[in-house]
mmCIF file of N, CA and C in Angstrom:
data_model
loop_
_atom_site.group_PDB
_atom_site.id
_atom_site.type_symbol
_atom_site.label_atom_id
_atom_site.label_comp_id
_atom_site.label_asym_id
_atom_site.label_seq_id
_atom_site.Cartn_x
_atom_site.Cartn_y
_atom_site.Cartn_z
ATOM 1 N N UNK L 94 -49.365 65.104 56.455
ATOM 2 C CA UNK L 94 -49.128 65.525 55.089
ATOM 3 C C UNK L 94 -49.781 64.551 54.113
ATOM 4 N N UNK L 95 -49.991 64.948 53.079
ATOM 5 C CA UNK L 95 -50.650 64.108 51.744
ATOM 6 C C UNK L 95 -49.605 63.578 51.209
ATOM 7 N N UNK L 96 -50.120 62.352 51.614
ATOM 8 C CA UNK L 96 -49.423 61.662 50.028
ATOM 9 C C UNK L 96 -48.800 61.764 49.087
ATOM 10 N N UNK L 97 -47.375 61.439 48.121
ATOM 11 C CA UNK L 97 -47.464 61.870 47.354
ATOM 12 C C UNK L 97 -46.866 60.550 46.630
ATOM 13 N N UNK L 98 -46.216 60.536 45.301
ATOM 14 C CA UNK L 98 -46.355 59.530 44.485
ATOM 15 C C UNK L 98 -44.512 59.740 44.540
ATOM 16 N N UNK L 99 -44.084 59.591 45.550
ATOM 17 C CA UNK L 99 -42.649 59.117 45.516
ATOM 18 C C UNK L 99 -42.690 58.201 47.073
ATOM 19 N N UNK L 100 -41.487 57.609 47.153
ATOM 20 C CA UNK L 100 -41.184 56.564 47.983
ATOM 21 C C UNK L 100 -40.785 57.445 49.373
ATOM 22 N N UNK L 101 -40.098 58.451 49.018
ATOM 23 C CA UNK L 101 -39.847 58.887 50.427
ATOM 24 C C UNK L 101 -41.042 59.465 51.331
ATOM 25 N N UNK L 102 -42.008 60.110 50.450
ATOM 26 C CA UNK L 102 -43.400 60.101 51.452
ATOM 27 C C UNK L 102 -44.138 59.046 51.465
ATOM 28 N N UNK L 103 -44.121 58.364 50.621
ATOM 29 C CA UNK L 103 -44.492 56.782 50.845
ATOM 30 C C UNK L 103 -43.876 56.844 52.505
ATOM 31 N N UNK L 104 -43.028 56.609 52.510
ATOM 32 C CA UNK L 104 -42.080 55.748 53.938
ATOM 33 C C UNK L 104 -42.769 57.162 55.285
ATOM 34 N N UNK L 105 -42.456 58.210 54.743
ATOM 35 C CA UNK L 105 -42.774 59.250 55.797
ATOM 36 C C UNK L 105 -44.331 59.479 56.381
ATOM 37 N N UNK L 106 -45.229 58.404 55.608
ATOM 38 C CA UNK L 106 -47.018 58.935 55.995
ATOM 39 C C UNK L 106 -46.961 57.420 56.781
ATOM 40 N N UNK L 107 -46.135 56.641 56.192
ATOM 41 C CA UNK L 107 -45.771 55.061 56.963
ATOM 42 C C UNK L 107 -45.903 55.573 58.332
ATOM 43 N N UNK L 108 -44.583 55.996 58.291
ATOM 44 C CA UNK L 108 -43.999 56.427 60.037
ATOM 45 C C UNK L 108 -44.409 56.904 60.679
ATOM 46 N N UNK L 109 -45.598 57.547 60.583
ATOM 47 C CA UNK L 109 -46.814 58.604 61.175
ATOM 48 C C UNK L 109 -47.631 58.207 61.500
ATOM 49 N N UNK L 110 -47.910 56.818 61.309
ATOM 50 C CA UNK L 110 -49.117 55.542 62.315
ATOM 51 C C UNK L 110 -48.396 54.974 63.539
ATOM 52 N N UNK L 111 -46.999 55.096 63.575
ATOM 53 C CA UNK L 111 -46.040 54.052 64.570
ATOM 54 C C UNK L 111 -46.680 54.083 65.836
ATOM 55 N N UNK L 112 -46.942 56.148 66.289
ATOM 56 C CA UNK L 112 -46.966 56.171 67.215
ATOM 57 C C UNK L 112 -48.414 55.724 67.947
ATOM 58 N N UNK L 113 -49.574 55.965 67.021
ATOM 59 C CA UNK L 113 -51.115 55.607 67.072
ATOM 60 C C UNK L 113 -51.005 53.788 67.271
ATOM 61 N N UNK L 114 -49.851 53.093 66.211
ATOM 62 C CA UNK L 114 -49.962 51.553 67.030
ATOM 63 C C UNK L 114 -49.617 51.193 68.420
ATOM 64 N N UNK L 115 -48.766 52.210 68.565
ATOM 65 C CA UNK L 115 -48.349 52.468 69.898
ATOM 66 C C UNK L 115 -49.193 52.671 71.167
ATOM 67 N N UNK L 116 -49.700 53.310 70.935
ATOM 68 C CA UNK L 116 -50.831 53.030 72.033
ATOM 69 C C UNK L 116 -52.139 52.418 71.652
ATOM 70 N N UNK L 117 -52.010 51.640 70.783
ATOM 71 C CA UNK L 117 -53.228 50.829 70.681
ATOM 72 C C UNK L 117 -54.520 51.363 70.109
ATOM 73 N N UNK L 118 -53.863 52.563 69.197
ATOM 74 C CA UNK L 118 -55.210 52.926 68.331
ATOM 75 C C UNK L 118 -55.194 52.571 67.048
ATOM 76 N N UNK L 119 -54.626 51.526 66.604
ATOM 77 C CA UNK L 119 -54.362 51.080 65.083
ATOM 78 C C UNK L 119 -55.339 49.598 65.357
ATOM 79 N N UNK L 120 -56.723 49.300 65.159
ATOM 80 C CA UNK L 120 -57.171 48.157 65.053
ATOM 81 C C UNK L 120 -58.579 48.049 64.642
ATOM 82 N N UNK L 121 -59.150 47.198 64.183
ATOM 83 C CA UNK L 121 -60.997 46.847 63.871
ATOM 84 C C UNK L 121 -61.104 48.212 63.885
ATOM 85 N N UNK L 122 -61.902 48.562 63.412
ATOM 86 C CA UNK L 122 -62.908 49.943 64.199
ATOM 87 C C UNK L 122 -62.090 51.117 64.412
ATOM 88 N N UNK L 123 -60.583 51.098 64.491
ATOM 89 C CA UNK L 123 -60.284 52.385 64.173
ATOM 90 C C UNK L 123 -58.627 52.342 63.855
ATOM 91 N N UNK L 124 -58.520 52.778 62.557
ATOM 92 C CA UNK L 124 -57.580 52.650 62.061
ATOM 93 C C UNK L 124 -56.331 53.790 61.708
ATOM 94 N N UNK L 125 -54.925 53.236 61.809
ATOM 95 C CA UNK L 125 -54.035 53.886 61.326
ATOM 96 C C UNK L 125 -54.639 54.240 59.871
ATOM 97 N N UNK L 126 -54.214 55.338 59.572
ATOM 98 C CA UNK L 126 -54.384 55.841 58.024
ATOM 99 C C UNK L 126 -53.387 56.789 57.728
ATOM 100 N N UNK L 127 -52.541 56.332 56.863
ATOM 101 C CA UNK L 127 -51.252 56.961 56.427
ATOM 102 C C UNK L 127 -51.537 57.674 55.546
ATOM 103 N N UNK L 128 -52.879 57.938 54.666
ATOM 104 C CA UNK L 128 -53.479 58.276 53.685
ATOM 105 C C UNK L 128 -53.671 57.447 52.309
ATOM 106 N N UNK L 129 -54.040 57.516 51.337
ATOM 107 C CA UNK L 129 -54.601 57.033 49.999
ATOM 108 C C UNK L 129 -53.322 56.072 49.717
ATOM 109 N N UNK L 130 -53.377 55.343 48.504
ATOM 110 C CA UNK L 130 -52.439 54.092 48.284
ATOM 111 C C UNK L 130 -51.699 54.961 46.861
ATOM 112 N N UNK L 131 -50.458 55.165 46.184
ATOM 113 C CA UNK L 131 -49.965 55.631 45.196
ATOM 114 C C UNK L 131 -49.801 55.000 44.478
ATOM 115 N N UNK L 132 -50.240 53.517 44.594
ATOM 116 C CA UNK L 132 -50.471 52.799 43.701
ATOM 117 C C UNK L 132 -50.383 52.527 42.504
ATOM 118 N N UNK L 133 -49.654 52.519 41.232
ATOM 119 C CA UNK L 133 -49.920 53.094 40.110
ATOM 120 C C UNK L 133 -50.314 54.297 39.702
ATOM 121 N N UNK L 134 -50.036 55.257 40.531
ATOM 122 C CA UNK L 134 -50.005 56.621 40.391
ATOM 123 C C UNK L 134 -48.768 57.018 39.225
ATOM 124 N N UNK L 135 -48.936 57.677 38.641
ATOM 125 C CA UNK L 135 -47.654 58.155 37.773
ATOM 126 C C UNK L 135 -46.498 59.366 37.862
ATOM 127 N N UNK L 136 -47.647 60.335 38.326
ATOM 128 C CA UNK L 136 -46.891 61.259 39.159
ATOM 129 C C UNK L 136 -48.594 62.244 39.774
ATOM 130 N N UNK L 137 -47.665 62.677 41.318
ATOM 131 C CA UNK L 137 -48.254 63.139 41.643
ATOM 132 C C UNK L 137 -48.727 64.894 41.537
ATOM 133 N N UNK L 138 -49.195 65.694 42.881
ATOM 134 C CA UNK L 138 -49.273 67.205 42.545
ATOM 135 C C UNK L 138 -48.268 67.912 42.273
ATOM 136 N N UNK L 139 -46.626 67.254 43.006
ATOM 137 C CA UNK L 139 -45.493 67.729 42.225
ATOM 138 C C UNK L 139 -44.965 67.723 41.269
ATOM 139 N N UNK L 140 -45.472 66.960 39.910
ATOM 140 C CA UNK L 140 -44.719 66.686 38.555
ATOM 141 C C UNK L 140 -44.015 65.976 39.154
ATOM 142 N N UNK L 141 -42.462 66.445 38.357
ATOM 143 C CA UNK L 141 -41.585 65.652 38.872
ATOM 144 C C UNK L 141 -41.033 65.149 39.455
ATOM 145 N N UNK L 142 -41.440 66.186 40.302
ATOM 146 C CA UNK L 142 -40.718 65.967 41.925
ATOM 147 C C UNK L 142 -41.563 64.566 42.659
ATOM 148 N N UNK L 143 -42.670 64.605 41.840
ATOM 149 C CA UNK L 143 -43.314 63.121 42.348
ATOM 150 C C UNK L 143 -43.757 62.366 41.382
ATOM 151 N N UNK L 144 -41.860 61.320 41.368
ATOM 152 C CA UNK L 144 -41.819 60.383 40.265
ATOM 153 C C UNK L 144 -42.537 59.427 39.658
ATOM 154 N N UNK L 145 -43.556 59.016 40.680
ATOM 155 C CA UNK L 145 -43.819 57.668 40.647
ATOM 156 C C UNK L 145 -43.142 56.398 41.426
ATOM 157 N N UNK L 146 -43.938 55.400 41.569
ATOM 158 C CA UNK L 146 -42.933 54.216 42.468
ATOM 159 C C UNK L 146 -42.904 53.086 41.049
ATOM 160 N N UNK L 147 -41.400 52.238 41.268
ATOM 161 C CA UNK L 147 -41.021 51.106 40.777
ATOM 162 C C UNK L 147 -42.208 49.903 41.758
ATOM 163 N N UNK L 148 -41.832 49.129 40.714
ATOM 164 C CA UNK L 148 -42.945 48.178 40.912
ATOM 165 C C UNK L 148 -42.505 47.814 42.208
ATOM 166 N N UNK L 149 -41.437 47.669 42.737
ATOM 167 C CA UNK L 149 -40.851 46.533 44.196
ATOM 168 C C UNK L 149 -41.525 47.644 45.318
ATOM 169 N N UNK L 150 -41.094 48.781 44.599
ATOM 170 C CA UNK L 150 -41.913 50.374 45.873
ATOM 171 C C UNK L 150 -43.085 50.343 45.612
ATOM 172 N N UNK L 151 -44.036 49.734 44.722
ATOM 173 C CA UNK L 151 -45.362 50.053 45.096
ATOM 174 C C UNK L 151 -46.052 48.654 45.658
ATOM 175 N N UNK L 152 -45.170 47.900 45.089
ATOM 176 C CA UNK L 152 -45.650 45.962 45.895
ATOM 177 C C UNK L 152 -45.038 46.439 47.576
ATOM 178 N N UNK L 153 -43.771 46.962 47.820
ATOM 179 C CA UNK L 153 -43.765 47.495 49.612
ATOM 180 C C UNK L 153 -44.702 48.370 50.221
ATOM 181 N N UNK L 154 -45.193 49.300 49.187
ATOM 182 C CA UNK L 154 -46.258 50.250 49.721
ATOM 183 C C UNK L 154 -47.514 49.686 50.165
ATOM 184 N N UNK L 155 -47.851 49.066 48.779
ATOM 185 C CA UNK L 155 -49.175 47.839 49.575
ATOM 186 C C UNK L 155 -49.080 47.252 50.788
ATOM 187 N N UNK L 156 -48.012 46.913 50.240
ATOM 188 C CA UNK L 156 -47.832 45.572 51.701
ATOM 189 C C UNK L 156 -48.269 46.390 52.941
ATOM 190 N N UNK L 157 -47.114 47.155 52.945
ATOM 191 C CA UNK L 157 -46.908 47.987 54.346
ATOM 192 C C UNK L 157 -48.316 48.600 54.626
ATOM 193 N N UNK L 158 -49.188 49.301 53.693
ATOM 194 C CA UNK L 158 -50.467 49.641 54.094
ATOM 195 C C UNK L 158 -51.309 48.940 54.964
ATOM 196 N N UNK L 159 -51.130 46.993 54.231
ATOM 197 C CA UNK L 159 -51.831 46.584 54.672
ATOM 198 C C UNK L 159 -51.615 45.816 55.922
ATOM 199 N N UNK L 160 -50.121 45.795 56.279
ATOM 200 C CA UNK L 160 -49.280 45.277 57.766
ATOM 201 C C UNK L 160 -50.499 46.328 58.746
ATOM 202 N N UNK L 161 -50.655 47.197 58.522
ATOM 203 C CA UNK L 161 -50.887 48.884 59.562
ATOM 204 C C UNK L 161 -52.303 48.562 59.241
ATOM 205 N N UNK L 162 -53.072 47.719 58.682
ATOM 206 C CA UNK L 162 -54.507 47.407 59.040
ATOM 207 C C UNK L 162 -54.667 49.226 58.053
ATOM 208 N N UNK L 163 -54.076 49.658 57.337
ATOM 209 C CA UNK L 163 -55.313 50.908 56.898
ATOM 210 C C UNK L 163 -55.958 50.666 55.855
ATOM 211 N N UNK L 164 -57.335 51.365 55.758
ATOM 212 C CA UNK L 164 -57.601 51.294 54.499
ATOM 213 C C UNK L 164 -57.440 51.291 53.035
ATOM 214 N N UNK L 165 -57.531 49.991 52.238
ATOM 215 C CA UNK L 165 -56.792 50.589 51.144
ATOM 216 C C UNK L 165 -57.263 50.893 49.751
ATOM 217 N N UNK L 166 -57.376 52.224 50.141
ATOM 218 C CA UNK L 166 -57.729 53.112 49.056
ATOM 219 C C UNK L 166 -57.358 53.405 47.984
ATOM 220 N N UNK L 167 -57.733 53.054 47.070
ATOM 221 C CA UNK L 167 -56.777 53.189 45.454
ATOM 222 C C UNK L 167 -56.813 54.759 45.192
ATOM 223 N N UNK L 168 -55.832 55.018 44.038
ATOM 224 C CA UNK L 168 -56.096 56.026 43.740
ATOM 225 C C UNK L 168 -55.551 56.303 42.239
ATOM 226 N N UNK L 169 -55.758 55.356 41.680
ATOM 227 C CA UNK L 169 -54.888 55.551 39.962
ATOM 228 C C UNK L 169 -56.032 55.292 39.535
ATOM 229 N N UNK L 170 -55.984 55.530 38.146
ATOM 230 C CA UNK L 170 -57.342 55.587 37.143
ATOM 231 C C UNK L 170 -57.399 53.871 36.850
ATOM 232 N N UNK L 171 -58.178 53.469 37.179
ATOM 233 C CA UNK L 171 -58.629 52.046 37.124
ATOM 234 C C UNK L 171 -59.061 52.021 35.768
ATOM 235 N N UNK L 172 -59.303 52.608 34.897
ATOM 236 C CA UNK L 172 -59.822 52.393 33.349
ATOM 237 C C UNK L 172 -58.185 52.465 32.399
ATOM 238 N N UNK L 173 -57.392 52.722 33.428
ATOM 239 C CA UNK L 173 -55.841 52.853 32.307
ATOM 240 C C UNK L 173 -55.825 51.491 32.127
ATOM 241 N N UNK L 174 -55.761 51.102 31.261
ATOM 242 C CA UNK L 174 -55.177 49.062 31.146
ATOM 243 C C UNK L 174 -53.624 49.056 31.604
ATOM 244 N N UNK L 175 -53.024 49.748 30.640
ATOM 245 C CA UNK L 175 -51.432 50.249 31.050
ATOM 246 C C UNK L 175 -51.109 49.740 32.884
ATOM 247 N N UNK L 176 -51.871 50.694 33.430
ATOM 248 C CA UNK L 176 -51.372 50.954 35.008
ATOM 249 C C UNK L 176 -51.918 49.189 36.023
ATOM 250 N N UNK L 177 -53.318 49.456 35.231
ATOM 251 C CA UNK L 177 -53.910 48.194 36.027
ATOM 252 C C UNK L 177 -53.093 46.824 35.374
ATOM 253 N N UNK L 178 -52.461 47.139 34.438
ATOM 254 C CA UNK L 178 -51.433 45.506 33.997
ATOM 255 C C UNK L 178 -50.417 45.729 35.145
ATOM 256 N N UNK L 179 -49.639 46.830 35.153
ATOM 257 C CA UNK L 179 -48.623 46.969 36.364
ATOM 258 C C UNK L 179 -49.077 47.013 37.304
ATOM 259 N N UNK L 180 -50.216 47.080 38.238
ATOM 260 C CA UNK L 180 -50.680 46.702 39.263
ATOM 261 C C UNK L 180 -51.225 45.777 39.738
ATOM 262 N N UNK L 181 -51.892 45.196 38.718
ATOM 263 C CA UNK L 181 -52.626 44.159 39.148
ATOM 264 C C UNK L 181 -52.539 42.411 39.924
ATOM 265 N N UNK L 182 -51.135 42.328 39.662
ATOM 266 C CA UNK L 182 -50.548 41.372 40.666
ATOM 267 C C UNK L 182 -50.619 41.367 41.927
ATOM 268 N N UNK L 183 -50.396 42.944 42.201
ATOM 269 C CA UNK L 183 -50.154 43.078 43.373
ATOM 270 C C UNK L 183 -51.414 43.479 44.491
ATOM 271 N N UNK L 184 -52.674 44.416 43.386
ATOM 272 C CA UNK L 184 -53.896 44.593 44.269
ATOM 273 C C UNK L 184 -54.865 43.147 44.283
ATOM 274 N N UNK L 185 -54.082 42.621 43.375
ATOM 275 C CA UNK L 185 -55.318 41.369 42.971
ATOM 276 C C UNK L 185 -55.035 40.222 43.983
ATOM 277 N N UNK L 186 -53.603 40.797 44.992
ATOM 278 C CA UNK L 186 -53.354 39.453 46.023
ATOM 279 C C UNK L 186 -53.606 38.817 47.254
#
């Protein structure tokens, strides 16, 4: 499933690499990919239904992306100043 800009598919595209680390296809050269980062996303294709993450849920989302070796793909408008002030601690680390 895609991504979306709430925490519970945050956690649910997480849990969907476990089994690929599991047998040893999460590394160099070929990677778990839980999909895109929500990063400062505001809301996603659901409106409301896809709130957005608090800063501590999108500093865990990073993280966790980057525990699982996936690529990390932004996906918020990098020209917002707004979003990139609230993000930028955390992609800049």
């Amino acid at each position: 499933d895609d991504v979306r800009a709430s925490y519970g598919s945050v956690i649910n595209n997480l849990q969907s690499v476990a089994p690929l680390a599991k047998q040893g296809l999460s590394r160099p050269g070929c990677w778990a990919y839980p999909d895109m980062l929500e990063v400062g996303c505001q809301h996603g294709p659901g409106g409301q239904s896809d709130p957005g993450l608090s800063f501590f849920e999108t500093r865990s989302h990073f993280g966790a992306w980057a525990i699982v070796s996936s690529p990390l793909v932004l996906s918020h408008d990098v020209n917002n100043e707004t979003v990139m002030d609230f993000v930028w601690d955390i992609i800049a680390n």
